[in-house]
């Protein structure tokens, strides 16, 4: 589906942001590990989380939708011995987290995915799991991954990159391994796994960038998922750069390991207010008010990168409207996402007039630029590129055509409807 975006006259009103993708994946996976019955409210119906749901079904869970986004997971008959073929679709989180879950259970499984997922690096999870004694078959560390589950032994592992998927994979293997498994990261990455496992009574302790877990039985409990700050980011940036905007985004997850976008926007001078902060299921949430702002350039590097890694494409659009030079460094892992997010972002933003230059580990943007638009752009099968280009289109002088926009369904099927509701 190709769509055309035209210049906006201002965004006003309020939106409820869709469920967090990372937390939704974990809610389904961990419910499946309880061996009991759990209800999850506000579960993401993006294609990635539906892949996770289909996997737990194949593994023997009974999954019922009680209402839209409200599911009941009965895992009393799950994880029986056998051979399973598990389709992760486009979802790196499903493939990497299930690797840890499955490697430590006595079953044989094959994890496979779509073309993009089959090219993404899996060595980062296979190596530590093999150190724990896991048995993998793979083609140069790429999917499909064949896992012969086994009893594992604990490790003390230092991850070379700050990655929540790698950390979570090892912790989930450790959850079913006698002894203490320890993971140390160079910087703290998102900690939803640790928070939810603790909520479900696992023996897990975190201090700064070190997490330790012991074999634990999880207690079945109900989970409510908060809104996704990574989805909110497109609205936050749009409201800050489109003239005459003033919006409220409701129920946004405000976990500190995810709020790098708020810190950067405030540093750039954006008018953001946090309203009504609260805690639910061990996660902070709140509402955000954002108004059109005068922005200045910043440097983005080091420990903040994992706190805003998924927001960098839309931050590039924001930086095009900030006066001065914005430099993003230490973000080389962007090249391993659903697309090479550095190369693809730079080439498409250049087409509409953004002054952006590629570097090995990020990009440099000169602002503030009056964007011409008047171009046809590609999203490279990448949902976050598609939505970032849409936001850029809202401030271009002439319309922008975005090809294959349906890729937004991976995380945010309601995107168009919600953003149009603010116009
Ligand atoms: C995720 C972790 C991040 C993020 C991805 C979701 C997660 O990936 O980019 O969208 O749910 O754990 P990395 O762990 O590869 O940085």
Short mmCIF file of N, CA and C in Angstrom, two decimals, residues 195-196 199 222-225 279-283:
data_model
loop_
_atom_site.label_atom_id
_atom_site.label_comp_id
_atom_site.label_asym_id
_atom_site.label_seq_id
_atom_site.Cartn_x
_atom_site.Cartn_y
_atom_site.Cartn_z
N UNK A 195 11.93 -6.63 35.34
CA UNK A 195 10.78 -6.13 36.10
C UNK A 195 9.63 -7.13 36.09
N UNK A 196 9.36 -7.71 34.91
CA UNK A 196 8.21 -8.61 34.85
C UNK A 196 8.52 -9.93 35.56
N UNK A 199 8.04 -9.30 39.14
CA UNK A 199 6.59 -9.21 39.41
C UNK A 199 5.99 -10.62 39.52
N UNK A 222 -2.10 -11.76 36.70
CA UNK A 222 -2.61 -10.96 35.58
C UNK A 222 -1.66 -9.80 35.31
N UNK A 223 -1.57 -9.42 34.04
CA UNK A 223 -0.62 -8.37 33.63
C UNK A 223 -1.38 -7.33 32.81
N UNK A 224 -1.08 -6.05 33.08
CA UNK A 224 -1.60 -4.98 32.22
C UNK A 224 -0.42 -4.31 31.55
N UNK A 225 -0.49 -4.18 30.24
CA UNK A 225 0.62 -3.61 29.46
C UNK A 225 0.36 -2.11 29.27
N UNK A 279 2.27 3.83 38.62
CA UNK A 279 2.98 2.56 38.41
C UNK A 279 1.98 1.42 38.29
N UNK A 280 2.23 0.56 37.29
CA UNK A 280 1.35 -0.60 37.10
C UNK A 280 2.19 -1.80 36.70
N UNK A 281 1.99 -2.92 37.42
CA UNK A 281 2.74 -4.16 37.14
C UNK A 281 4.24 -3.87 37.10
N UNK A 282 4.72 -3.08 38.04
CA UNK A 282 6.16 -2.80 38.17
C UNK A 282 6.72 -1.94 37.03
N UNK A 283 5.86 -1.23 36.29
CA UNK A 283 6.30 -0.33 35.22
C UNK A 283 5.67 1.05 35.42
#
